[in-house]
Amino acid sequence: EIGVRLVGSEMCIRDRLCEGVALVLVRGVSAILSLLPLTAVPAVSRVLGRLLKRSGYRSTLVRSSIEVLPLRDDIEREQVIDAAYSHLGLAIALSLQPPRRDREISSLLEPPSSQFNLLLDDIQLGRGLIFLSAHIGMWELLPLCILPLLPHGTAVSIVYRPLHNRGLDRWILQRRLRHGAKLIPASGSLPQLTSALVKGEVVCILADQRPSDRQCGEQLTFLGRTARFACGAALLHEVTGAPAWFGALVLDEARPP
């Protein structure tokens, strides 16, 4: 019993140290980015991408995902992997910019497509609205892009999955709250989200996260493979009748920041 307690304590201390190191690294990168101009973001993203690839971060997921692509050979496969990590580095480099640069980043955004006016019309009808996105493009910047364009007084709730690293989660949560939306933890959120939609509010969901519980979700065919998808958004639409929209914020590589 004493041995088990010692091992458990060692693991707890090691986990806390890892969490502390991760928090210091992320905040350190954010501090460095605050000293660099936005024009340095592409170069920084390439460096971050190489570091992430070398560390093996999500390597199994990346390599499994590209198996569905019709690639010619191993050389092209590695090029796609490099591009994926570089894109992730870009998302991180832009997401960790200091809040004082929000206005500068907003000035670089192109106006949304003409379809956005139809989304605004749906909000004005007061039926609530489900806004879906995914971990593509600059997903962390979507609130900065979308919320200022909504009618004044529109209540917005964003569903998020808390990080296991509690210190890092608190820091990121504080940054996300600056946009004025309400953040709702994903677990057990269905009643709260249903209530928000019934009141005519906007609910935002990153819909590509796989269900935490393997017993939940629906098995669907995606890109020729069977995958399990969370069905919360579909259920919310079915229960409330709120229209569902999908949007993403992507970078025009021909016009980098």
Tab-separated table of C-alpha atoms in Angstrom:
chain	number	residue	atom	x	y	z
A	1	GLU	CA	0.000	0.000	0.000
A	2	ILE	CA	2.866	2.357	0.865
A	3	GLY	CA	4.509	1.507	-2.449
A	4	VAL	CA	1.338	2.281	-4.355
A	5	ARG	CA	0.986	5.606	-2.558
A	6	LEU	CA	4.588	6.548	-3.369
A	7	VAL	CA	4.166	5.701	-7.032
A	8	GLY	CA	0.909	7.665	-7.139
A	9	SER	CA	2.580	10.678	-5.520
A	10	GLU	CA	5.474	10.533	-7.965
A	11	MET	CA	3.077	10.426	-10.902
A	12	CYS	CA	1.094	13.338	-9.471
A	13	ILE	CA	4.261	15.419	-9.016
A	14	ARG	CA	5.446	14.540	-12.521
A	15	ASP	CA	2.072	15.488	-14.015
A	16	ARG	CA	2.088	18.803	-12.155
A	17	LEU	CA	5.616	19.530	-13.381
A	18	CYS	CA	4.633	18.729	-16.967
A	19	GLU	CA	1.598	20.980	-16.674
A	20	GLY	CA	3.742	23.773	-15.269
A	21	VAL	CA	6.309	23.423	-18.039
A	22	ALA	CA	3.560	23.457	-20.699
A	23	LEU	CA	2.034	26.614	-19.210
A	24	VAL	CA	5.419	28.367	-19.098
A	25	LEU	CA	6.169	27.359	-22.702
A	26	VAL	CA	2.818	28.580	-24.046
A	27	ARG	CA	2.972	31.861	-22.151
A	28	GLY	CA	6.600	32.250	-23.186
A	29	VAL	CA	5.702	31.834	-26.874
A	30	SER	CA	2.879	34.352	-26.414
A	31	ALA	CA	5.311	36.838	-24.819
A	32	ILE	CA	7.790	36.422	-27.683
A	33	LEU	CA	5.028	36.887	-30.257
A	34	SER	CA	3.983	40.121	-28.543
A	35	LEU	CA	7.475	41.499	-29.260
A	36	LEU	CA	7.407	40.567	-32.938
A	37	PRO	CA	5.377	42.272	-35.681
A	38	LEU	CA	2.521	40.385	-37.318
A	39	THR	CA	4.628	40.153	-40.466
A	40	ALA	CA	6.838	37.666	-38.589
A	41	VAL	CA	3.947	35.224	-38.066
A	42	PRO	CA	4.568	33.089	-41.222
A	43	ALA	CA	8.231	32.527	-40.291
A	44	VAL	CA	7.343	31.774	-36.655
A	45	SER	CA	4.620	29.348	-37.758
A	46	ARG	CA	7.102	27.358	-39.844
A	47	VAL	CA	9.447	27.063	-36.856
A	48	LEU	CA	6.583	26.025	-34.570
A	49	GLY	CA	5.438	23.494	-37.173
A	50	ARG	CA	8.888	21.873	-37.343
A	51	LEU	CA	9.090	21.709	-33.549
A	52	LEU	CA	5.635	20.136	-33.295
A	53	LYS	CA	6.496	17.559	-35.945
A	54	ARG	CA	9.811	16.714	-34.317
A	55	SER	CA	8.125	16.318	-30.934
A	56	GLY	CA	5.704	13.767	-32.418
A	57	TYR	CA	2.661	15.805	-31.398
A	58	ARG	CA	-0.471	14.114	-32.796
A	59	SER	CA	1.736	12.247	-35.277
A	60	THR	CA	-0.463	9.143	-35.302
A	61	LEU	CA	-3.563	11.244	-35.974
A	62	VAL	CA	-1.855	13.228	-38.748
A	63	ARG	CA	-0.508	10.171	-40.547
A	64	SER	CA	-3.799	8.323	-40.188
A	65	SER	CA	-5.744	11.287	-41.563
A	66	ILE	CA	-3.683	11.660	-44.737
A	67	GLU	CA	-4.161	8.007	-45.642
A	68	VAL	CA	-7.451	9.007	-47.278
A	69	LEU	CA	-5.649	11.353	-49.685
A	70	PRO	CA	-4.587	10.142	-53.167
A	71	LEU	CA	-0.868	10.856	-52.695
A	72	ARG	CA	1.690	9.707	-55.259
A	73	ASP	CA	4.573	8.637	-53.027
A	74	ASP	CA	6.295	9.033	-49.651
A	75	ILE	CA	7.841	12.349	-50.722
A	76	GLU	CA	4.445	13.914	-51.356
A	77	ARG	CA	3.154	12.357	-48.120
A	78	GLU	CA	5.905	14.061	-46.110
A	79	GLN	CA	5.199	17.353	-47.879
A	80	VAL	CA	1.548	17.155	-46.848
A	81	ILE	CA	2.552	16.312	-43.273
A	82	ASP	CA	4.947	19.290	-43.203
A	83	ALA	CA	2.168	21.536	-44.515
A	84	ALA	CA	-0.250	20.245	-41.856
A	85	TYR	CA	2.185	21.005	-39.034
A	86	SER	CA	3.022	24.396	-40.530
A	87	HIS	CA	-0.701	25.204	-40.654
A	88	LEU	CA	-1.072	24.173	-37.018
A	89	GLY	CA	1.903	26.379	-36.160
A	90	LEU	CA	0.200	29.261	-37.951
A	91	ALA	CA	-3.030	28.747	-35.995
A	92	ILE	CA	-1.044	28.763	-32.747
A	93	ALA	CA	1.028	31.815	-33.702
A	94	LEU	CA	-2.095	33.848	-34.484
A	95	SER	CA	-4.130	32.532	-31.540
A	96	LEU	CA	-1.431	33.490	-29.015
A	97	GLN	CA	-1.164	37.087	-30.171
A	98	PRO	CA	-1.663	39.604	-27.322
A	99	PRO	CA	-5.211	40.988	-26.912
A	100	ARG	CA	-3.931	44.502	-27.706
A	101	ARG	CA	-3.531	43.341	-31.314
A	102	ASP	CA	-7.192	42.413	-31.759
A	103	ARG	CA	-7.916	45.603	-33.683
A	104	GLU	CA	-4.884	45.138	-35.922
A	105	ILE	CA	-5.891	41.557	-36.720
A	106	SER	CA	-9.499	42.610	-37.332
A	107	SER	CA	-8.299	45.143	-39.915
A	108	LEU	CA	-6.804	42.274	-41.929
A	109	LEU	CA	-10.071	40.367	-42.152
A	110	GLU	CA	-11.928	40.395	-45.435
A	111	PRO	CA	-15.713	40.933	-45.279
A	112	PRO	CA	-17.692	37.686	-44.950
A	113	SER	CA	-19.459	36.254	-47.965
A	114	SER	CA	-22.876	37.507	-49.048
A	115	GLN	CA	-24.369	34.411	-47.392
A	116	PHE	CA	-23.599	36.005	-44.027
A	117	ASN	CA	-26.559	38.356	-44.493
A	118	LEU	CA	-28.841	35.300	-44.557
A	119	LEU	CA	-27.322	34.193	-41.252
A	120	LEU	CA	-28.102	37.615	-39.790
A	121	ASP	CA	-31.670	37.287	-41.059
A	122	ASP	CA	-32.007	33.974	-39.207
A	123	ILE	CA	-30.801	35.623	-35.989
A	124	GLN	CA	-33.332	38.441	-36.391
A	125	LEU	CA	-36.150	35.871	-36.556
A	126	GLY	CA	-35.459	35.068	-32.890
A	127	ARG	CA	-35.465	31.269	-33.308
A	128	GLY	CA	-31.920	30.896	-32.064
A	129	LEU	CA	-29.023	29.858	-34.270
A	130	ILE	CA	-26.422	27.074	-34.170
A	131	PHE	CA	-23.050	28.168	-35.546
A	132	LEU	CA	-20.767	25.238	-36.328
A	133	SER	CA	-17.084	25.242	-37.136
A	134	ALA	CA	-14.142	22.854	-36.907
A	135	HIS	CA	-10.451	22.793	-36.089
A	136	ILE	CA	-9.504	24.147	-39.483
A	137	GLY	CA	-8.146	27.564	-40.305
A	138	MET	CA	-7.863	30.055	-37.440
A	139	TRP	CA	-10.647	28.688	-35.244
A	140	GLU	CA	-9.576	30.607	-32.120
A	141	LEU	CA	-10.018	33.903	-33.961
A	142	LEU	CA	-13.594	33.199	-35.063
A	143	PRO	CA	-15.169	35.101	-32.112
A	144	LEU	CA	-13.020	38.120	-32.984
A	145	CYS	CA	-14.236	37.856	-36.583
A	146	ILE	CA	-17.928	37.035	-36.092
A	147	LEU	CA	-19.154	38.570	-32.834
A	148	PRO	CA	-18.689	42.254	-33.794
A	149	LEU	CA	-20.846	41.655	-36.905
A	150	LEU	CA	-23.862	40.314	-35.002
A	151	PRO	CA	-26.837	42.525	-34.112
A	152	HIS	CA	-26.282	44.573	-30.969
A	153	GLY	CA	-27.286	42.699	-27.839
A	154	THR	CA	-27.086	39.215	-29.399
A	155	ALA	CA	-26.300	36.703	-26.650
A	156	VAL	CA	-23.674	34.153	-27.694
A	157	SER	CA	-22.675	30.920	-25.962
A	158	ILE	CA	-19.560	29.013	-27.045
A	159	VAL	CA	-19.134	25.354	-26.151
A	160	TYR	CA	-15.626	24.357	-25.183
A	161	ARG	CA	-13.854	21.307	-23.839
A	162	PRO	CA	-11.703	22.183	-20.782
A	163	LEU	CA	-8.030	21.230	-21.012
A	164	HIS	CA	-6.581	18.648	-18.643
A	165	ASN	CA	-3.901	21.203	-17.762
A	166	ARG	CA	-5.882	23.325	-15.318
A	167	GLY	CA	-3.409	26.212	-15.211
A	168	LEU	CA	-3.260	26.453	-18.991
A	169	ASP	CA	-7.035	26.062	-19.203
A	170	ARG	CA	-7.581	29.042	-16.857
A	171	TRP	CA	-5.159	31.200	-18.854
A	172	ILE	CA	-6.737	30.363	-22.220
A	173	LEU	CA	-10.254	30.738	-20.795
A	174	GLN	CA	-9.420	34.245	-19.609
A	175	ARG	CA	-8.215	35.158	-23.108
A	176	ARG	CA	-11.348	33.729	-24.726
A	177	LEU	CA	-13.697	35.631	-22.425
A	178	ARG	CA	-12.483	39.000	-23.732
A	179	HIS	CA	-14.754	38.728	-26.776
A	180	GLY	CA	-17.895	38.927	-24.657
A	181	ALA	CA	-19.347	35.471	-25.269
A	182	LYS	CA	-20.410	33.051	-22.560
A	183	LEU	CA	-18.268	29.896	-22.423
A	184	ILE	CA	-19.990	26.624	-21.537
A	185	PRO	CA	-18.116	23.376	-20.753
A	186	ALA	CA	-19.188	20.663	-23.189
A	187	SER	CA	-19.949	17.968	-20.615
A	188	GLY	CA	-23.626	17.996	-19.670
A	189	SER	CA	-24.279	21.180	-21.648
A	190	LEU	CA	-27.325	20.021	-23.638
A	191	PRO	CA	-30.029	21.469	-21.309
A	192	GLN	CA	-28.220	24.814	-21.068
A	193	LEU	CA	-27.712	25.029	-24.834
A	194	THR	CA	-31.328	24.080	-25.515
A	195	SER	CA	-32.498	26.821	-23.176
A	196	ALA	CA	-30.222	29.366	-24.882
A	197	LEU	CA	-31.584	28.508	-28.331
A	198	VAL	CA	-35.201	28.658	-27.151
A	199	LYS	CA	-34.449	32.209	-25.949
A	200	GLY	CA	-33.222	33.136	-29.422
A	201	GLU	CA	-29.515	33.109	-28.600
A	202	VAL	CA	-26.590	31.950	-30.735
A	203	VAL	CA	-24.786	28.726	-29.787
A	204	CYS	CA	-21.329	28.062	-31.252
A	205	ILE	CA	-19.846	24.556	-31.448
A	206	LEU	CA	-16.591	23.157	-32.837
A	207	ALA	CA	-18.340	20.160	-34.291
A	208	ASP	CA	-15.388	17.988	-35.325
A	209	GLN	CA	-14.345	16.819	-31.852
A	210	ARG	CA	-14.939	13.116	-31.358
A	211	PRO	CA	-17.194	12.196	-28.432
A	212	SER	CA	-15.369	11.746	-25.123
A	213	ASP	CA	-17.602	8.774	-24.369
A	214	ARG	CA	-17.130	6.061	-26.987
A	215	GLN	CA	-20.724	4.963	-26.404
A	216	CYS	CA	-22.017	8.326	-27.646
A	217	GLY	CA	-22.226	9.729	-31.147
A	218	GLU	CA	-23.066	8.217	-34.495
A	219	GLN	CA	-20.987	6.028	-36.798
A	220	LEU	CA	-20.827	7.709	-40.216
A	221	THR	CA	-18.826	7.264	-43.401
A	222	PHE	CA	-16.422	10.158	-43.900
A	223	LEU	CA	-13.931	10.265	-46.792
A	224	GLY	CA	-14.422	6.558	-47.332
A	225	ARG	CA	-13.855	5.656	-43.676
A	226	THR	CA	-16.089	4.931	-40.746
A	227	ALA	CA	-15.806	7.584	-38.047
A	228	ARG	CA	-17.732	8.413	-34.902
A	229	PHE	CA	-19.193	11.909	-34.794
A	230	ALA	CA	-20.807	13.798	-31.941
A	231	CYS	CA	-24.488	14.339	-32.691
A	232	GLY	CA	-25.154	17.173	-30.235
A	233	ALA	CA	-25.630	19.826	-32.929
A	234	ALA	CA	-28.102	17.657	-34.841
A	235	LEU	CA	-30.009	16.952	-31.638
A	236	LEU	CA	-30.165	20.664	-30.781
A	237	HIS	CA	-31.525	21.409	-34.247
A	238	GLU	CA	-34.108	18.650	-33.983
A	239	VAL	CA	-35.294	19.707	-30.535
A	240	THR	CA	-35.367	23.494	-31.028
A	241	GLY	CA	-35.741	23.939	-34.787
A	242	ALA	CA	-32.888	26.459	-34.725
A	243	PRO	CA	-31.111	26.753	-38.100
A	244	ALA	CA	-27.533	25.495	-38.283
A	245	TRP	CA	-24.744	27.309	-40.123
A	246	PHE	CA	-21.134	26.332	-40.747
A	247	GLY	CA	-18.276	28.814	-41.013
A	248	ALA	CA	-14.489	28.874	-40.911
A	249	LEU	CA	-11.794	31.536	-40.881
A	250	VAL	CA	-8.976	30.671	-43.283
A	251	LEU	CA	-5.798	32.494	-44.194
A	252	ASP	CA	-5.233	33.835	-47.685
A	253	GLU	CA	-1.668	32.633	-48.158
A	254	ALA	CA	-1.236	35.006	-51.103
A	255	ARG	CA	-1.802	37.836	-48.623
A	256	PRO	CA	-0.076	36.846	-45.382
A	257	PRO	CA	-0.203	39.170	-42.370
